[in-house]
Tab-separated table of N, CA and C in Angstrom:
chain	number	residue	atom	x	y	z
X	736	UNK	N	-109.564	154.993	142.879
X	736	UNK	CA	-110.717	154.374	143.508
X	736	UNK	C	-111.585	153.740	142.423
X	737	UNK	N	-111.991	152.708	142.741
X	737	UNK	CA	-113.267	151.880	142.011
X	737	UNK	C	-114.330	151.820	142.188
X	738	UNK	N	-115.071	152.438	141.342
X	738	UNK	CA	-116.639	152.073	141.886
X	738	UNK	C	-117.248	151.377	141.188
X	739	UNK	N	-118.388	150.912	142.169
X	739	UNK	CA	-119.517	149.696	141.565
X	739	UNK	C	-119.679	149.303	140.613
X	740	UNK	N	-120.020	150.203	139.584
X	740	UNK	CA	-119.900	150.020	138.321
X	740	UNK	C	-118.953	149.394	137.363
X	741	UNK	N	-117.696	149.858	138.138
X	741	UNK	CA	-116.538	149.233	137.221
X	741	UNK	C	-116.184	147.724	138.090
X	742	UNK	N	-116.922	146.961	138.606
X	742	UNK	CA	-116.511	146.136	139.076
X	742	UNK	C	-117.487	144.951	137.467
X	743	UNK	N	-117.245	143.737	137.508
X	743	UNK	CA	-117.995	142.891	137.020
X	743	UNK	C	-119.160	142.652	137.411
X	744	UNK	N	-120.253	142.525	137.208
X	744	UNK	CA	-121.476	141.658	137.894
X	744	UNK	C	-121.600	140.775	138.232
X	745	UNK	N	-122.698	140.107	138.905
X	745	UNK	CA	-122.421	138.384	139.420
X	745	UNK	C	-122.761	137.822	138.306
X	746	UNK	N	-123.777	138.122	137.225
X	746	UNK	CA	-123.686	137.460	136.346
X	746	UNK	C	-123.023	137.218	135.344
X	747	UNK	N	-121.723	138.270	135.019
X	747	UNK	CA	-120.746	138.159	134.688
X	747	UNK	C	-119.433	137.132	134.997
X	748	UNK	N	-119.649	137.220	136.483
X	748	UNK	CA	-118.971	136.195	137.361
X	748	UNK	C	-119.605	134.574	136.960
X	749	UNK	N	-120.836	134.574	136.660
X	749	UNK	CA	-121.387	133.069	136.635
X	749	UNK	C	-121.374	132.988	135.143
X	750	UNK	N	-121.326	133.653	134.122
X	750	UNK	CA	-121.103	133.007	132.735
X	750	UNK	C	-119.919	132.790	132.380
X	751	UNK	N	-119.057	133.338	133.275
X	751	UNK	CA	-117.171	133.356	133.479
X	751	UNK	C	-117.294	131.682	133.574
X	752	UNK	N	-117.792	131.694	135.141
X	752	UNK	CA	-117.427	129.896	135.736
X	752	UNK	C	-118.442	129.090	134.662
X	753	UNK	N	-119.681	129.242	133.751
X	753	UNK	CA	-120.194	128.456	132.813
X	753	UNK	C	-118.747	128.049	132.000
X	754	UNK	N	-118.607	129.090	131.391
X	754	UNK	CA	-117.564	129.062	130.456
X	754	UNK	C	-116.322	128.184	130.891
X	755	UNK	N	-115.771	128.636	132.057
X	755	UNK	CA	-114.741	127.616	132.390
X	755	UNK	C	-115.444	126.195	132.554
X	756	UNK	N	-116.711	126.198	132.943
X	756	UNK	CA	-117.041	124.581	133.031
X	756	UNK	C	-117.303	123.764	131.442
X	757	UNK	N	-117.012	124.538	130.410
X	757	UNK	CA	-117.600	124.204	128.939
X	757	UNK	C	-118.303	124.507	128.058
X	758	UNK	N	-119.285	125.260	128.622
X	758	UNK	CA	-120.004	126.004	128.401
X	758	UNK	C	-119.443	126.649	126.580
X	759	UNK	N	-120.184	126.182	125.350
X	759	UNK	CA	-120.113	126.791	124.416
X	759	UNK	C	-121.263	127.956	123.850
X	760	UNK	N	-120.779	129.254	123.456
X	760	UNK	CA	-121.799	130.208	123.283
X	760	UNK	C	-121.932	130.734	122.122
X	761	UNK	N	-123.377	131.347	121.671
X	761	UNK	CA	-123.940	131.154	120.589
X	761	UNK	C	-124.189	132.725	120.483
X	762	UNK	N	-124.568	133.566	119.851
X	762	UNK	CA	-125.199	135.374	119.976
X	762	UNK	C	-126.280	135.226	119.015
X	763	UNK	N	-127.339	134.100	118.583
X	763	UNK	CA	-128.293	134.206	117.321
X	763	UNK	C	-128.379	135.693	116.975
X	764	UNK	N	-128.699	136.534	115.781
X	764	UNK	CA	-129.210	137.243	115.284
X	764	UNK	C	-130.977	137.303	115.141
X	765	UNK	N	-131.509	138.210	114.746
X	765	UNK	CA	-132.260	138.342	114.190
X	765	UNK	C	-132.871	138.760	112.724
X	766	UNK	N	-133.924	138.949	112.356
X	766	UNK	CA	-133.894	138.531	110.671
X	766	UNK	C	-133.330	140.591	110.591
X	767	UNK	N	-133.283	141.594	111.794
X	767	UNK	CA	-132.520	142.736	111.155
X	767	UNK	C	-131.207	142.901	111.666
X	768	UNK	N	-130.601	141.292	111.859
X	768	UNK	CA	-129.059	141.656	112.394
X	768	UNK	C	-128.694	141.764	113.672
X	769	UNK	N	-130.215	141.685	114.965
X	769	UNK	CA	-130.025	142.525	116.197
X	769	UNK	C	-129.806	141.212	116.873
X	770	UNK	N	-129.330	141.672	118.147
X	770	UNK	CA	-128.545	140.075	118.963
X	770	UNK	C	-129.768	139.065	119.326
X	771	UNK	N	-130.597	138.325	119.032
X	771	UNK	CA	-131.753	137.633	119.831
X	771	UNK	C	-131.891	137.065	121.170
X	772	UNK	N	-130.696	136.793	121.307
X	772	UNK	CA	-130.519	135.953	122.426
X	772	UNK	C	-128.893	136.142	122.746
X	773	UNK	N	-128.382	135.259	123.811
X	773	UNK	CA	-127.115	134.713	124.123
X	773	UNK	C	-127.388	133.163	124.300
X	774	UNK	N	-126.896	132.475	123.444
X	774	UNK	CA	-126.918	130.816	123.928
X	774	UNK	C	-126.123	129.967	124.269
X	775	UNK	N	-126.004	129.170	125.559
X	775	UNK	CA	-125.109	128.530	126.012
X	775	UNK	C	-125.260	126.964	125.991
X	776	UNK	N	-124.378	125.792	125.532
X	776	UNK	CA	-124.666	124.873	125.387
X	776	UNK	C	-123.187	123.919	125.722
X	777	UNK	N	-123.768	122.759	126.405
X	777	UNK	CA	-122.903	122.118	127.125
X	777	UNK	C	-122.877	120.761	126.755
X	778	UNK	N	-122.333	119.478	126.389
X	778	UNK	CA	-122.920	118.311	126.701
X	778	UNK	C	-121.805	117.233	127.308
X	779	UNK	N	-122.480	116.954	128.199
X	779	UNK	CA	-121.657	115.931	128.950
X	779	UNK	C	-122.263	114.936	129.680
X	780	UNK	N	-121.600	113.977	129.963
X	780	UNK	CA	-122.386	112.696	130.420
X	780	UNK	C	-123.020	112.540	129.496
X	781	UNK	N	-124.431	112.201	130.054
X	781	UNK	CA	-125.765	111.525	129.284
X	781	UNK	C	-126.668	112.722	129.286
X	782	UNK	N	-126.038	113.712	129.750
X	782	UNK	CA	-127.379	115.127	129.487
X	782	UNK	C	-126.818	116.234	128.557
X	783	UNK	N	-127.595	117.090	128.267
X	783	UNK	CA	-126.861	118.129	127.582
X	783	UNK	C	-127.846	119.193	128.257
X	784	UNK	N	-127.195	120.806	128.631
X	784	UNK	CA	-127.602	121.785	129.208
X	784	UNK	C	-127.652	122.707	128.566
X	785	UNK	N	-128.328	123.425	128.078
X	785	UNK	CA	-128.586	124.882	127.741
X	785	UNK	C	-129.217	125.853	128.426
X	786	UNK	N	-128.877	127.209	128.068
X	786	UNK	CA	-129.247	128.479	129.002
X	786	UNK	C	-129.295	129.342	128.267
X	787	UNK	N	-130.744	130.136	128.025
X	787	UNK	CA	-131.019	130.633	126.483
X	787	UNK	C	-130.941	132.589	127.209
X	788	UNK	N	-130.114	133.479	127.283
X	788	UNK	CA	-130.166	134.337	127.833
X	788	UNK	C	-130.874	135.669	127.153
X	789	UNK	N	-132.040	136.136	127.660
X	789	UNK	CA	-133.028	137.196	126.613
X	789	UNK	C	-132.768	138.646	127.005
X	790	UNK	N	-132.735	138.364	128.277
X	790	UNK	CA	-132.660	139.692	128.785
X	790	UNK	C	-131.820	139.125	130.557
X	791	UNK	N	-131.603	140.225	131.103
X	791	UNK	CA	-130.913	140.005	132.708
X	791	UNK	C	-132.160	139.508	133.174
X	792	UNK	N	-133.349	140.161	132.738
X	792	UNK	CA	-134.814	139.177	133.887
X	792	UNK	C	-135.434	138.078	132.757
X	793	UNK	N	-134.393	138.265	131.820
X	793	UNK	CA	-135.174	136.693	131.469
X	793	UNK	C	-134.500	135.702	130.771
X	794	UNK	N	-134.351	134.788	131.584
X	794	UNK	CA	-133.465	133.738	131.399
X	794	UNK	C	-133.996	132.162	131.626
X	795	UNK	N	-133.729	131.170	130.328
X	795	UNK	CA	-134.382	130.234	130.616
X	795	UNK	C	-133.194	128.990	130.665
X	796	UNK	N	-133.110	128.090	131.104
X	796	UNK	CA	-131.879	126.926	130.878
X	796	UNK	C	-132.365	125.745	131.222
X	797	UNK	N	-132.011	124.739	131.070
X	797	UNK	CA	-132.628	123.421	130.688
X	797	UNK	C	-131.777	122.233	130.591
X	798	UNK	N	-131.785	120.848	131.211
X	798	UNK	CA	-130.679	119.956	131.284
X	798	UNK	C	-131.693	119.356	130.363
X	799	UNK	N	-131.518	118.244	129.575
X	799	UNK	CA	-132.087	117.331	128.630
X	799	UNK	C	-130.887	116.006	128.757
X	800	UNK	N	-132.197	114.923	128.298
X	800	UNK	CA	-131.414	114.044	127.867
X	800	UNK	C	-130.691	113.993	126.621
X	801	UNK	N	-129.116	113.381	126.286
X	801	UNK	CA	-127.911	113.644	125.185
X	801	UNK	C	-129.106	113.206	124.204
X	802	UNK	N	-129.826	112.480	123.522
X	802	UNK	CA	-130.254	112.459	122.752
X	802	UNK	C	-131.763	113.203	122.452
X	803	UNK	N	-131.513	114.433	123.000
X	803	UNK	CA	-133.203	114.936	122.898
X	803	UNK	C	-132.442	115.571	121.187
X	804	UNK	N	-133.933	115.412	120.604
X	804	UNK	CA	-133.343	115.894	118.725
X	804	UNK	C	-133.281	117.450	118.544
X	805	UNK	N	-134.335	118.808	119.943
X	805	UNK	CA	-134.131	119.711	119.609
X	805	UNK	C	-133.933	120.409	120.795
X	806	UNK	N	-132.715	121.053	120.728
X	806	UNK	CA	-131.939	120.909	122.437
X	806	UNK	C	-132.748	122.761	122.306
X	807	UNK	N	-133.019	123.069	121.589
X	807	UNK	CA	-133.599	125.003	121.744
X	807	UNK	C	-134.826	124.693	122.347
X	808	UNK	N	-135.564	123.428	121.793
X	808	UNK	CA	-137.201	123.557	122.358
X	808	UNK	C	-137.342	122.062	122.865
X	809	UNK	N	-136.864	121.247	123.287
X	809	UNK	CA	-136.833	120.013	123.878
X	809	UNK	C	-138.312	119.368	124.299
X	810	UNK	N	-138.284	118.094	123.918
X	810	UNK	CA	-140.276	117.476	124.715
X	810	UNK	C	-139.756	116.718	125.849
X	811	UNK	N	-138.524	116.531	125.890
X	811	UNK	CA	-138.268	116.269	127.226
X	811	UNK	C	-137.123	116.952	127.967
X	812	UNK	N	-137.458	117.046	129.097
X	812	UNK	CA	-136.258	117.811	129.966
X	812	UNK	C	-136.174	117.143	131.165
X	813	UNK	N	-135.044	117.086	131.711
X	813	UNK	CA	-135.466	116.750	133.893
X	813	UNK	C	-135.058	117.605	134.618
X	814	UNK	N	-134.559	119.180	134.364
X	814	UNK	CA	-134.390	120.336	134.899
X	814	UNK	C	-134.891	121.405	134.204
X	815	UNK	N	-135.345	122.420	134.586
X	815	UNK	CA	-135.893	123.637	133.739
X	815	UNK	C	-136.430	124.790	134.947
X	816	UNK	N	-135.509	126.011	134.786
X	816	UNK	CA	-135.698	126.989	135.053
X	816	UNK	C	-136.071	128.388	134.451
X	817	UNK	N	-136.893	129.700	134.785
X	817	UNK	CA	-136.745	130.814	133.790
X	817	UNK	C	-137.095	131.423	134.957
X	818	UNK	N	-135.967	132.852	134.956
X	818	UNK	CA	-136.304	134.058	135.594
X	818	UNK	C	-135.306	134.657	135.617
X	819	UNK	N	-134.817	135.504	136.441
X	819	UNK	CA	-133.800	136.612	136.415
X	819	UNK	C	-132.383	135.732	136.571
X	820	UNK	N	-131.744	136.476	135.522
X	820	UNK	CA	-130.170	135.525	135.124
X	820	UNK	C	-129.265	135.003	136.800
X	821	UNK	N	-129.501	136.006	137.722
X	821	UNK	CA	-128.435	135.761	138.616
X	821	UNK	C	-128.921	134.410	139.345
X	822	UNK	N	-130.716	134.390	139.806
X	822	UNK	CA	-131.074	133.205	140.140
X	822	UNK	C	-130.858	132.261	139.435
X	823	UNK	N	-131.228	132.014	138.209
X	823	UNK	CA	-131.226	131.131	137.263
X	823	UNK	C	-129.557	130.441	136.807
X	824	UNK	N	-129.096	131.005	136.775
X	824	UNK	CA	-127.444	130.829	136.403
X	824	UNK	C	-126.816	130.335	137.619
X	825	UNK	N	-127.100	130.284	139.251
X	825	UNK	CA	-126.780	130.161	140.227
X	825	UNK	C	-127.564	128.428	140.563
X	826	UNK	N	-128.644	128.509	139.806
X	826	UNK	CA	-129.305	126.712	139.962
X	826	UNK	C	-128.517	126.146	139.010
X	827	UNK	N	-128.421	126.805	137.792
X	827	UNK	CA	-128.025	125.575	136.725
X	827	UNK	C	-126.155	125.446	137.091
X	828	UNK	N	-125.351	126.319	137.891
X	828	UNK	CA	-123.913	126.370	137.949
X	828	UNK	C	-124.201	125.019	139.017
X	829	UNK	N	-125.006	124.904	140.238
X	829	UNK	CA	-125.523	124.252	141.338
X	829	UNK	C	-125.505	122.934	141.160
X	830	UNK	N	-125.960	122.058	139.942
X	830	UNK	CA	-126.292	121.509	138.947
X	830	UNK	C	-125.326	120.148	139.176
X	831	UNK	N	-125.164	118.907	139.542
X	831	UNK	CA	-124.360	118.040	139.682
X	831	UNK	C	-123.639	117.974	138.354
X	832	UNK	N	-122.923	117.580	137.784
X	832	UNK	CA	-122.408	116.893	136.651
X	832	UNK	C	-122.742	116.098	135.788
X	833	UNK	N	-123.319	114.882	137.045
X	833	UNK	CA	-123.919	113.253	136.623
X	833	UNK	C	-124.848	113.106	136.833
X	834	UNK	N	-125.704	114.255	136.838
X	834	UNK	CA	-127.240	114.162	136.647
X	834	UNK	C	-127.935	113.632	135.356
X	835	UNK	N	-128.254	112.123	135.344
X	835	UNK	CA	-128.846	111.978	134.316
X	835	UNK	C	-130.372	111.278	134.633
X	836	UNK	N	-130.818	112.010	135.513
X	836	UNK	CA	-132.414	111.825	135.742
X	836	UNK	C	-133.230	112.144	133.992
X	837	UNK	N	-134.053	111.349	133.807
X	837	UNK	CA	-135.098	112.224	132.453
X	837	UNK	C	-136.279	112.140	132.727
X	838	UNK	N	-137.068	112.987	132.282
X	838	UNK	CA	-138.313	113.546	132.521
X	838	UNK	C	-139.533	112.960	131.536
């Protein structure tokens, strides 16, 4: 028998399908070695997407235009979400392809 626990999570399930969509990932450190983040980064079309993961309730991700110069802290964006990974990961998977609206 299996229980709950040993199953995957949904957010496990949605950084799975990031990943199959391109999704390249990052684990920054911190200055004592400890994980800072999880970072995910994508670019295609004319936008590029990132999804900066801190914690399960805190999660921020962001479509930009391909030429924004700092895709971690961007001055422009035309999508931007932050809150708990399963919502957040469920808008940006949602996310057309050929979205190249800019902000």
């Amino acid at each position: 028998m299996t229980s709950s626990t040993d199953l995957p999570s949904r957010t496990t399930f949605q950084l799975r399908e990031l990943i199959a969509r391109g999704f390249q990932f990052l684990h920054p450190r911190d200055a004592r070695g400890e994980l800072a983040a999880v970072v995910g980064v994508r670019a295609h079309d004319a936008v590029i997407d990132v999804v900066r993961l801190h914690t399960e309730d805190d999660v921020v991700a962001m479509r930009m235009p391909a030429d924004e110069v700092n895709v971690l802290s961007p001055s422009r964006f035309s999508w931007r979400r932050r809150g708990p990974a399963t919502h957040v990961l469920e808008e940006l998977l949602d996310l057309p392809d050929d979205d190249d609206r800019t902000a």
